[in-house]
Coordinates of C-alpha atoms in Angstrom, one line a residue:
M1 CA -13.1 -11.4 201.8
G2 CA -12.4 -9.5 198.5
V3 CA -10.0 -11.5 195.9
R4 CA -8.8 -9.0 192.5
D5 CA -5.6 -9.6 190.7
G6 CA -5.3 -6.4 189.7
G7 CA -4.0 -2.9 192.2
P8 CA -4.6 -2.2 195.4
H9 CA -8.8 -1.7 196.0
W10 CA -10.6 -2.1 199.6
E11 CA -14.5 -1.2 200.3
A12 CA -16.0 -1.1 203.0
R13 CA -18.0 -4.1 204.4
P14 CA -21.7 -3.8 204.5
P15 CA -23.6 -2.5 207.7
G16 CA -23.9 -5.4 209.9
G17 CA -21.7 -8.2 207.8
R18 CA -19.1 -10.1 209.9
P19 CA -15.6 -7.7 210.7
R20 CA -13.0 -10.0 208.3
V21 CA -9.6 -10.8 209.0
I22 CA -5.8 -11.8 207.4
I23 CA -3.7 -13.3 209.9
I24 CA -0.6 -14.1 208.0
G25 CA 1.8 -17.1 208.9
A26 CA 0.0 -20.3 210.4
G27 CA 2.5 -20.7 213.3
M28 CA 1.4 -20.7 217.6
S29 CA 0.6 -17.2 217.2
G30 CA -1.3 -17.1 214.1
L31 CA -3.4 -20.4 214.4
A32 CA -4.5 -19.1 218.0
A33 CA -5.3 -15.8 217.0
G34 CA -8.3 -17.6 214.4
C35 CA -8.8 -19.3 216.6
Y36 CA -10.2 -17.0 219.0
A37 CA -11.3 -14.3 215.7
Q38 CA -13.6 -17.0 214.7
M39 CA -15.0 -17.4 218.2
S40 CA -15.6 -13.6 218.9
G41 CA -17.5 -13.7 215.7
L42 CA -14.9 -12.5 213.0
E43 CA -14.7 -12.8 210.3
S44 CA -11.2 -15.2 208.8
R45 CA -8.3 -16.3 206.7
I46 CA -4.5 -17.8 207.6
F47 CA -1.7 -17.1 204.7
E48 CA 1.1 -20.1 204.8
K49 CA 3.7 -20.0 202.8
H50 CA 4.6 -24.0 203.6
V51 CA 2.1 -27.2 204.0
L52 CA 2.4 -28.2 206.8
P53 CA 0.5 -25.4 210.2
G54 CA 3.0 -24.5 213.1
G55 CA 6.2 -22.7 211.9
C56 CA 8.7 -23.8 214.0
C57 CA 6.1 -25.9 216.3
T58 CA 6.8 -29.1 213.2
A59 CA 7.6 -32.2 213.1
W60 CA 9.7 -34.1 209.1
A61 CA 9.0 -38.1 208.0
R62 CA 12.2 -40.4 206.9
Q63 CA 12.0 -43.9 206.8
G64 CA 9.5 -44.4 208.9
Y65 CA 11.1 -42.2 211.9
L66 CA 9.1 -39.4 213.0
F67 CA 11.4 -36.2 214.1
D68 CA 9.9 -35.1 216.3
Y69 CA 11.7 -30.6 216.4
C70 CA 10.1 -29.1 218.5
I71 CA 8.6 -29.2 222.5
D72 CA 11.3 -30.3 225.0
W73 CA 8.7 -29.7 227.4
L74 CA 4.6 -27.8 227.6
I75 CA 3.7 -25.5 229.8
G76 CA 0.4 -25.9 231.0
T77 CA -1.0 -29.9 230.7
A78 CA -1.6 -29.6 234.0
P79 CA -5.8 -29.2 234.2
G80 CA -7.2 -26.1 236.4
T81 CA -3.7 -23.8 234.8
G82 CA -4.0 -20.8 232.6
A83 CA -2.8 -22.1 230.8
N84 CA -4.5 -25.0 229.8
E85 CA -7.5 -23.1 229.7
V86 CA -5.9 -21.7 226.9
W87 CA -4.5 -25.1 225.2
R88 CA -8.2 -26.5 225.7
E89 CA -9.9 -23.2 224.5
L90 CA -7.4 -24.0 221.2
G91 CA -8.5 -27.7 221.0
A92 CA -4.9 -28.8 221.5
L93 CA -4.5 -31.6 223.8
D94 CA -7.8 -33.1 223.1
G95 CA -8.2 -36.5 223.4
K96 CA -3.8 -37.0 223.9
R97 CA -2.4 -38.7 226.9
I98 CA 0.2 -36.4 228.2
T99 CA 3.4 -38.1 229.6
L100 CA 5.7 -37.2 232.8
F101 CA 8.9 -38.1 233.7
D102 CA 10.6 -38.4 237.0
Q103 CA 13.0 -36.3 235.9
F104 CA 13.8 -32.5 234.1
N105 CA 17.3 -32.7 233.0
R106 CA 21.1 -35.3 233.4
V107 CA 24.2 -33.6 233.7
V108 CA 26.9 -35.7 232.4
T109 CA 31.0 -34.0 233.0
E110 CA 33.6 -35.5 230.4
D111 CA 35.4 -37.7 233.5
G112 CA 31.6 -39.1 233.9
R113 CA 30.5 -37.6 237.2
S114 CA 26.8 -36.8 237.3
V115 CA 24.2 -35.0 238.2
T116 CA 19.9 -35.5 237.6
F117 CA 17.8 -33.7 238.2
Y118 CA 14.5 -34.6 239.5
N119 CA 11.6 -33.4 239.4
D120 CA 10.5 -34.0 242.7
P121 CA 12.1 -31.4 245.6
D122 CA 12.4 -33.9 248.4
R123 CA 14.3 -37.0 245.6
L124 CA 16.2 -33.6 244.3
Q125 CA 17.6 -32.5 247.2
K126 CA 18.8 -35.5 248.3
H127 CA 20.4 -37.2 245.8
L128 CA 22.9 -33.6 245.7
L129 CA 23.3 -33.7 249.5
E130 CA 25.1 -37.4 248.4
L131 CA 26.8 -35.7 245.7
S132 CA 28.0 -32.7 247.4
P133 CA 27.2 -32.2 251.5
G134 CA 29.4 -29.8 251.9
D135 CA 27.3 -27.7 249.5
A136 CA 23.3 -28.1 252.2
R137 CA 22.9 -25.0 252.7
L138 CA 22.6 -23.8 248.8
I139 CA 21.0 -26.9 248.6
R140 CA 18.8 -26.9 250.8
A141 CA 17.7 -22.9 250.3
F142 CA 17.5 -24.1 246.2
C143 CA 15.3 -27.1 247.0
R144 CA 13.0 -25.2 249.3
D145 CA 12.0 -22.5 246.9
L146 CA 11.5 -25.3 244.1
R147 CA 8.9 -26.5 246.9
R148 CA 7.1 -23.0 247.2
F149 CA 6.9 -22.0 243.4
A150 CA 5.5 -25.9 243.7
E151 CA 2.9 -24.6 246.5
L152 CA 1.9 -21.9 244.6
D153 CA -1.0 -21.6 241.9
P154 CA 1.0 -21.0 238.2
H155 CA -1.0 -17.7 237.3
W156 CA -0.5 -17.2 233.6
E157 CA -2.1 -13.9 232.6
L158 CA -5.5 -14.8 229.9
K159 CA -6.2 -10.6 229.5
P160 CA -3.9 -7.9 228.1
P161 CA -3.2 -4.9 231.0
P162 CA -4.5 -2.7 229.6
L163 CA -7.7 -4.3 228.9
K164 CA -7.5 -5.6 232.8
S165 CA -10.4 -3.9 235.1
P166 CA -9.7 -2.2 238.1
A167 CA -11.0 -4.8 239.5
E168 CA -8.8 -7.5 237.6
K169 CA -5.8 -6.0 238.5
V170 CA -6.4 -5.3 241.9
R171 CA -7.9 -9.0 241.8
T172 CA -3.8 -10.2 240.3
L173 CA -2.1 -8.6 242.8
L174 CA -3.5 -10.2 245.2
A175 CA -3.4 -13.4 244.0
I176 CA 0.7 -12.3 243.8
L177 CA 1.6 -10.1 246.9
P178 CA 1.9 -13.9 248.9
A179 CA 4.8 -14.7 246.7
F180 CA 6.3 -11.2 245.8
R181 CA 9.4 -11.5 247.4
L182 CA 10.4 -15.1 246.5
Y183 CA 9.3 -14.3 242.7
W184 CA 11.7 -10.5 243.4
R185 CA 14.7 -12.5 245.1
T186 CA 14.7 -15.4 242.4
A187 CA 14.1 -12.6 239.3
A188 CA 16.9 -10.9 240.9
T189 CA 19.3 -13.4 241.7
P190 CA 21.8 -15.0 238.1
M191 CA 21.4 -18.1 237.7
R192 CA 25.4 -18.4 236.9
R193 CA 25.7 -16.2 239.8
F194 CA 24.0 -18.5 242.5
A195 CA 25.6 -21.6 240.2
D196 CA 29.2 -20.3 240.9
R197 CA 28.7 -20.8 244.8
F198 CA 28.9 -24.0 244.6
E199 CA 31.9 -25.7 246.8
D200 CA 31.4 -28.6 244.6
P201 CA 32.3 -27.4 240.5
L202 CA 30.1 -30.6 239.3
L203 CA 27.3 -28.8 241.0
R204 CA 29.0 -25.8 239.1
R205 CA 29.2 -26.4 236.0
A206 CA 25.6 -28.8 236.0
F207 CA 22.9 -26.4 237.5
P208 CA 23.0 -23.4 234.2
N209 CA 21.9 -26.7 232.1
V210 CA 19.6 -27.4 233.6
F211 CA 17.0 -26.3 230.8
L212 CA 19.6 -28.7 228.8
Q213 CA 21.9 -25.7 227.9
E214 CA 23.1 -22.7 229.6
L215 CA 20.6 -19.5 228.6
T216 CA 22.9 -16.7 229.5
G217 CA 21.6 -13.7 232.1
F218 CA 18.8 -16.6 233.4
P219 CA 18.0 -15.7 237.0
L220 CA 16.7 -18.2 238.7
L221 CA 13.5 -17.6 238.6
P222 CA 12.1 -19.2 234.9
F223 CA 13.6 -22.3 236.4
L224 CA 12.0 -23.0 239.3
F225 CA 8.4 -21.8 238.1
T226 CA 9.2 -24.1 235.3
M227 CA 10.5 -27.2 237.3
S228 CA 7.7 -26.4 239.6
C229 CA 5.8 -27.4 236.4
A230 CA 7.3 -30.5 236.2
S231 CA 6.5 -31.5 239.3
N232 CA 3.0 -30.5 239.3
G233 CA 2.6 -32.6 236.2
N234 CA 2.5 -29.2 234.9
A235 CA 5.2 -29.9 231.8
G236 CA 5.1 -33.0 230.6
F237 CA 4.7 -34.2 226.7
P238 CA 1.6 -34.5 225.1
E239 CA 1.1 -37.2 222.7
G240 CA 1.3 -36.6 218.7
G241 CA 4.2 -34.5 220.1
S242 CA 4.7 -31.0 218.0
L243 CA 2.9 -31.1 214.4
G244 CA 0.7 -33.1 216.7
L245 CA -0.1 -29.9 219.1
A246 CA 0.2 -27.9 215.0
R247 CA -2.7 -29.3 213.6
S248 CA -5.8 -29.6 216.8
V249 CA -5.2 -26.7 217.3
E250 CA -5.2 -26.4 213.1
E251 CA -8.1 -28.8 214.0
R252 CA -10.3 -26.6 215.9
Y253 CA -9.6 -24.0 214.0
T254 CA -11.6 -25.1 210.2
G255 CA -14.0 -27.0 212.9
L256 CA -14.9 -22.9 213.4
G257 CA -15.1 -22.0 210.2
G258 CA -12.2 -20.6 209.9
H259 CA -9.4 -21.7 206.5
I260 CA -6.1 -21.9 205.6
G261 CA -4.0 -21.8 202.9
Y262 CA -1.0 -23.1 203.0
R263 CA 1.3 -22.5 199.5
A264 CA 0.3 -18.9 200.1
R265 CA 3.5 -16.7 201.1
V266 CA 2.6 -12.5 201.8
E267 CA 4.8 -10.5 200.0
R268 CA 2.9 -7.2 200.7
I269 CA 1.3 -5.1 202.8
L270 CA -1.6 -4.0 201.0
V271 CA -1.7 0.3 202.8
E272 CA -4.8 2.7 202.0
G273 CA -4.4 5.8 203.5
G274 CA -3.1 4.3 206.1
R275 CA -4.8 1.7 206.6
A276 CA -4.2 -2.2 206.3
V277 CA -6.3 -3.0 204.0
G278 CA -5.2 -6.8 202.6
V279 CA -2.3 -8.7 201.8
R280 CA -0.8 -9.5 197.9
L281 CA 0.3 -13.2 197.8
R282 CA 4.0 -14.7 195.4
D283 CA 1.5 -15.6 192.4
G284 CA 0.3 -11.5 192.4
Q285 CA -3.4 -12.5 194.1
E286 CA -4.5 -9.9 196.4
H287 CA -7.3 -9.9 199.6
F288 CA -8.8 -8.4 201.4
A289 CA -10.2 -7.5 205.7
D290 CA -11.2 -5.0 207.8
H291 CA -7.4 -5.8 209.6
V292 CA -4.5 -7.8 208.7
I293 CA -2.0 -9.6 212.0
A294 CA 1.0 -10.3 211.1
A295 CA 2.3 -13.2 213.2
C296 CA 5.1 -14.1 211.7
D297 CA 8.7 -13.5 211.8
G298 CA 9.1 -9.2 212.9
P299 CA 12.1 -8.1 210.4
T300 CA 10.4 -10.3 207.7
V301 CA 7.2 -8.2 208.6
L302 CA 8.7 -5.0 208.9
D303 CA 11.0 -4.9 206.1
R304 CA 9.6 -6.5 203.7
L305 CA 5.8 -6.7 203.6
L306 CA 5.5 -3.5 205.3
E307 CA 8.3 -2.3 202.7
G308 CA 10.0 -0.1 206.3
R309 CA 7.6 2.5 205.5
W310 CA 6.1 2.1 209.8
S311 CA 7.8 1.9 212.9
S312 CA 7.6 3.0 216.2
P313 CA 9.9 3.5 219.0
R314 CA 9.6 0.2 220.5
T315 CA 10.6 -1.7 217.0
E316 CA 13.7 0.5 215.9
R317 CA 14.9 -0.3 219.1
L318 CA 13.9 -3.7 219.0
Y319 CA 15.0 -4.5 215.1
K320 CA 17.3 -1.6 214.7
E321 CA 19.2 -2.0 217.4
L322 CA 19.0 -5.4 219.4
L323 CA 18.6 -7.7 217.2
D324 CA 22.2 -7.8 216.4
R325 CA 23.0 -8.1 220.5
P326 CA 24.8 -10.8 221.9
D327 CA 22.0 -12.6 223.5
N328 CA 18.9 -11.0 223.4
L329 CA 18.3 -13.8 220.8
Y330 CA 18.0 -17.5 221.5
P331 CA 21.2 -19.0 220.3
A332 CA 20.2 -21.0 216.9
V333 CA 20.2 -25.0 217.0
V334 CA 21.8 -27.3 214.7
S335 CA 19.5 -30.1 215.2
A336 CA 19.9 -34.2 214.1
F337 CA 17.6 -37.0 214.4
V338 CA 19.3 -40.7 214.7
G339 CA 17.5 -43.6 213.9
I340 CA 18.0 -47.0 216.0
D341 CA 17.0 -50.6 214.1
G342 CA 16.6 -51.8 218.0
P343 CA 15.7 -50.7 221.8
L344 CA 17.7 -48.0 223.9
P345 CA 20.0 -49.4 226.6
A346 CA 18.1 -49.5 229.6
G347 CA 18.2 -47.3 232.3
E348 CA 19.2 -43.6 231.2
P349 CA 16.6 -40.7 231.7
H350 CA 15.2 -39.3 228.5
S351 CA 17.3 -36.0 228.8
T352 CA 20.9 -35.0 229.1
T353 CA 23.4 -33.1 228.1
Y354 CA 27.3 -34.1 227.6
L355 CA 29.5 -31.3 228.9
L356 CA 32.3 -32.7 226.6
G357 CA 35.2 -30.4 227.4
P358 CA 37.3 -27.5 224.9
E359 CA 39.3 -29.8 222.9
R360 CA 35.6 -32.2 222.2
G361 CA 33.5 -29.6 222.1
A362 CA 36.2 -28.5 219.3
A363 CA 35.2 -31.4 217.0
L364 CA 31.6 -29.9 216.8
P365 CA 31.0 -28.3 213.9
G366 CA 30.2 -23.7 215.2
S367 CA 29.7 -25.9 219.3
L368 CA 29.1 -22.2 221.4
Q369 CA 29.1 -24.2 224.9
H370 CA 30.8 -27.0 224.0
S371 CA 28.1 -29.3 225.5
L372 CA 26.2 -31.8 223.3
V373 CA 22.5 -32.9 224.5
V374 CA 21.3 -36.4 223.6
Q375 CA 17.2 -36.7 224.1
R376 CA 15.7 -40.5 224.2
R377 CA 12.7 -39.2 221.8
S378 CA 10.8 -42.6 220.9
D379 CA 10.6 -42.5 225.2
Y380 CA 8.8 -39.7 224.7
A381 CA 5.1 -40.7 223.4
D382 CA 4.4 -44.3 220.8
G383 CA 5.0 -43.1 216.9
F384 CA 7.4 -41.9 216.6
A385 CA 10.2 -45.2 216.1
P386 CA 9.3 -47.3 213.2
A387 CA 7.6 -50.7 215.6
G388 CA 11.3 -52.3 216.8
K389 CA 13.3 -49.0 216.2
S390 CA 14.0 -45.7 218.2
V391 CA 14.5 -42.2 217.2
L392 CA 17.5 -40.1 219.5
H393 CA 17.2 -36.6 219.2
C394 CA 20.6 -35.0 219.8
T395 CA 20.8 -31.0 219.9
Y396 CA 23.8 -28.4 220.4
F397 CA 23.9 -24.9 220.1
T398 CA 25.9 -22.6 217.3
D399 CA 26.1 -19.2 215.3
H400 CA 23.4 -18.7 212.3
R401 CA 25.8 -17.1 210.4
S402 CA 29.3 -19.4 209.9
W403 CA 26.3 -21.9 208.4
Q404 CA 24.3 -19.6 206.9
E405 CA 26.8 -17.9 204.8
L406 CA 29.0 -21.3 204.1
R407 CA 25.6 -22.5 202.6
K408 CA 25.4 -19.2 199.9
A409 CA 28.7 -19.7 200.0
D410 CA 29.2 -23.5 199.2
R411 CA 26.7 -25.2 199.2
R412 CA 29.1 -28.3 199.2
A413 CA 31.3 -27.8 201.9
Y414 CA 27.8 -26.8 203.6
R415 CA 26.1 -30.4 203.1
E416 CA 30.6 -31.5 203.9
R417 CA 30.6 -29.9 207.8
K418 CA 27.4 -31.3 208.0
Q419 CA 29.1 -34.7 208.1
E420 CA 30.8 -33.8 210.3
V421 CA 28.1 -33.7 212.6
V422 CA 27.4 -37.0 211.2
D423 CA 30.3 -38.6 212.3
F424 CA 31.2 -36.4 215.1
L425 CA 28.0 -38.4 216.9
R426 CA 28.6 -41.4 215.5
G427 CA 31.5 -41.8 217.5
F428 CA 29.6 -39.8 220.2
L429 CA 27.1 -42.7 220.8
A430 CA 29.4 -45.6 220.4
E431 CA 31.4 -44.7 223.0
R432 CA 29.3 -44.0 225.5
H433 CA 27.4 -47.4 223.9
P434 CA 29.2 -49.7 222.4
G435 CA 27.8 -51.5 219.6
I436 CA 25.2 -49.3 219.0
E437 CA 27.7 -48.1 216.0
E438 CA 26.6 -51.3 213.7
R439 CA 22.2 -50.0 214.5
I440 CA 22.6 -46.7 213.4
E441 CA 20.5 -46.8 210.1
L442 CA 20.5 -42.3 209.5
V443 CA 21.2 -39.6 211.2
D444 CA 19.6 -36.0 209.8
V445 CA 20.8 -32.9 210.6
A446 CA 18.8 -29.5 210.5
T447 CA 21.4 -26.5 210.6
P448 CA 19.8 -22.6 211.5
A449 CA 20.2 -22.4 207.3
T450 CA 17.4 -25.3 207.6
T451 CA 14.8 -23.3 209.9
E452 CA 15.8 -19.8 208.8
R453 CA 14.9 -21.8 205.2
Y454 CA 11.5 -22.9 206.6
T455 CA 10.0 -20.5 208.5
G456 CA 11.5 -17.6 207.1
N457 CA 12.9 -16.9 211.4
T458 CA 15.4 -14.0 211.4
Y459 CA 18.8 -15.6 211.7
G460 CA 17.3 -19.2 212.6
S461 CA 16.5 -18.2 216.1
I462 CA 13.3 -21.5 216.7
L463 CA 12.1 -18.5 220.0
A464 CA 12.9 -15.3 219.1
W465 CA 13.3 -12.9 221.6
K466 CA 14.6 -14.0 225.3
A467 CA 13.6 -12.8 228.4
F468 CA 15.6 -11.5 231.4
S469 CA 17.4 -9.4 227.9
E470 CA 17.4 -6.0 226.9
A471 CA 14.3 -6.9 224.5
D472 CA 12.7 -8.3 227.1
D473 CA 11.0 -4.8 228.3
V474 CA 10.5 -3.0 225.0
S475 CA 8.8 -6.5 223.7
T476 CA 6.7 -6.5 227.3
A477 CA 6.0 -2.6 225.7
L478 CA 5.3 -3.3 223.1
V479 CA 2.2 -5.9 224.1
D480 CA 1.0 -3.6 227.1
R481 CA 1.8 -0.1 225.7
D482 CA 1.0 0.1 222.0
R483 CA -1.2 -2.9 222.4
M484 CA 0.3 -4.3 219.1
R485 CA 0.1 -1.9 217.3
L486 CA 2.4 0.5 214.5
P487 CA 1.7 4.4 214.7
G488 CA 0.4 5.6 211.4
L489 CA -1.1 2.2 210.5
S490 CA -4.9 1.3 211.8
G491 CA -6.2 -1.9 211.0
F492 CA -2.5 -3.8 211.6
S493 CA -1.3 -5.7 214.5
M494 CA 1.4 -8.1 215.1
A495 CA 1.3 -11.1 217.7
G496 CA 3.7 -13.9 218.3
Q497 CA 7.0 -14.8 219.3
W498 CA 9.1 -11.7 218.1
T499 CA 6.1 -9.3 219.3
G500 CA 5.7 -11.3 222.8
M501 CA 8.3 -13.5 224.0
G502 CA 9.3 -16.7 223.1
G503 CA 8.1 -20.1 224.5
L504 CA 5.1 -22.4 222.8
I505 CA 2.5 -21.4 225.2
R506 CA 3.9 -17.6 224.7
A507 CA 2.7 -17.5 221.2
A508 CA -0.1 -19.1 221.5
T509 CA -0.7 -16.2 224.3
S510 CA 0.1 -13.6 221.8
G511 CA -2.7 -15.2 219.0
R512 CA -4.7 -14.8 222.9
Y513 CA -4.3 -11.0 222.8
A514 CA -3.8 -9.8 219.2
V515 CA -7.8 -10.4 218.9
Q516 CA -8.6 -10.0 222.5
F517 CA -7.0 -6.7 221.2
L518 CA -9.4 -6.3 218.4
C519 CA -12.6 -6.9 220.0
D520 CA -11.9 -4.0 222.9
E521 CA -11.5 -1.2 219.2
L522 CA -14.3 -2.9 217.6
G523 CA -16.9 -3.3 220.5
R524 CA -17.0 -5.9 220.4
E525 CA -17.0 -8.5 223.4
F526 CA -14.2 -10.9 222.7
R527 CA -14.6 -15.2 223.3
A528 CA -13.5 -18.4 224.3
W529 CA -14.6 -21.2 225.6
P530 CA -12.9 -25.1 225.4
S531 CA -13.2 -27.0 222.7
E532 CA -15.5 -30.5 223.2
G533 CA -13.0 -32.9 221.0
A534 CA -13.1 -34.7 218.7
G535 CA -11.9 -38.1 220.2
P536 CA -9.4 -40.0 221.0
W537 CA -5.5 -38.8 218.9
H538 CA -4.4 -41.0 216.6
P539 CA -0.8 -40.8 214.4
G540 CA -3.5 -40.3 211.2
K541 CA -4.7 -36.5 212.6
L542 CA -0.7 -35.7 211.6
G543 CA -1.5 -35.4 207.9
L544 CA 0.5 -35.5 204.6
L545 CA 3.8 -35.0 205.7
P546 CA 7.2 -33.6 204.1
R547 CA 9.9 -35.7 203.7
L548 CA 13.1 -33.9 203.0
E549 CA 15.2 -34.3 199.9
Q550 CA 17.6 -37.0 200.7
R551 CA 21.2 -37.1 199.4
G552 CA 24.2 -39.4 199.8
D553 CA 23.5 -42.4 202.0
A554 CA 21.0 -42.4 204.5
R555 CA 22.9 -45.0 207.6
K556 CA 26.0 -41.0 206.2
A557 CA 24.0 -38.3 206.3
T558 CA 20.7 -37.0 205.4
V559 CA 20.2 -33.2 204.2
A560 CA 17.7 -31.1 205.1
E561 CA 19.1 -28.5 202.6

């Protein structure tokens, strides 16, 4: 690929040369695009501003603990499924053990009543009937639908609809038709409306929190789909966790001949004659290619990298109209890791949502839903805590704006607010497990401002556009009709969660789609095959991890600015 330090200049590749692709961002979509580009005979290079791959699919270390930031469950861990085929092509699960849990989540109310959402439909039905016999009809209906979802093939689109042949479209339709009424009915039934039909107030409050906290506007369908995946071993937790997943795809990419430049922040996408021809980095270097794929934050791409000069009716609606409307983005999150000397109390599930109530919830800084999720991360995989120690991951939905504005206006007040989170968690955990407070070695708090600073995600939103929102149809059309392109700008496409909705498997598939569209444009065959693996996974493959700046007593707050 061409590189120079002067002004924009692009030369066509020589006859017979491999098409050159520059990819902005080494998150999951960028890594996936790079892998598929290499497999399809293109010459690619990724530029990443951070020192690690993965974007939000990441981890960091402190005092021997590994703080795994992203994955709660990973769709595609069961062999023979379409989503698993994507991960096999990317080498994401090579040599890894998968942890599967009996429960999806537990929800506990202020008065101590609890619901455990077991993955097995029969066990779940028995448990719910014991809690609320008066809700038998609704309970049996939900579990009956869960069984039906578990019997279905978890279909995953490996090719974007515009590239499907008529025969492929017919096969897709035939695969969906037997369960069409089930999909339609559950997609048309909001979870909140369904939950409100329960007589038992515990079930009314618990059901919307199956996905840890309530995702407003979500219908029944994604709950049933994901819980059925968990029931079938298709929503497990991979060894190595979030950063391990990213490192495995990075290894696959470099093994295919790809190159990643870290600490390489792209400042501009270079355009000549209505064509993207390369990128300019912050250090002034310019790199040239036949095609540029922006696999990073959408508003940043349009407003800064393209200087607001190109857009489309759909991107205008997404980024100018829907971006600041409520419920179009997944909420931002406060994420706190608690390192504990010794084991965790026995008999607890791996994940619990505690409903705090208005008064207690108001004491948790910036809490949107007055609830707190506590996950026993050292139960998810080995290596997240030193020998003889444990780690919890505590999260809750919050607003981005208050954290970001406070950090900008008063750094000291910002740190004090984070300390309030630490104090709340220490007290909360001590109430539930007397004696645990003395064993807490550190608490590390990351806010939406932290997420935005390290990943560039607008408003600190980890998953970007929310499914079943106003943005869903627009984002889908950006892929299915616009082919991830902008009118008037050739040689350029967008990928990732700001283009094709949130979730790791969606991000990876988005990178796949971007290269499929590119190969179609170039008249080249799109190629993909499973990775052959590189031996068993081991923690050494995580490489060097950042240790974010620490301020104050380690037994108080360790602050990721």
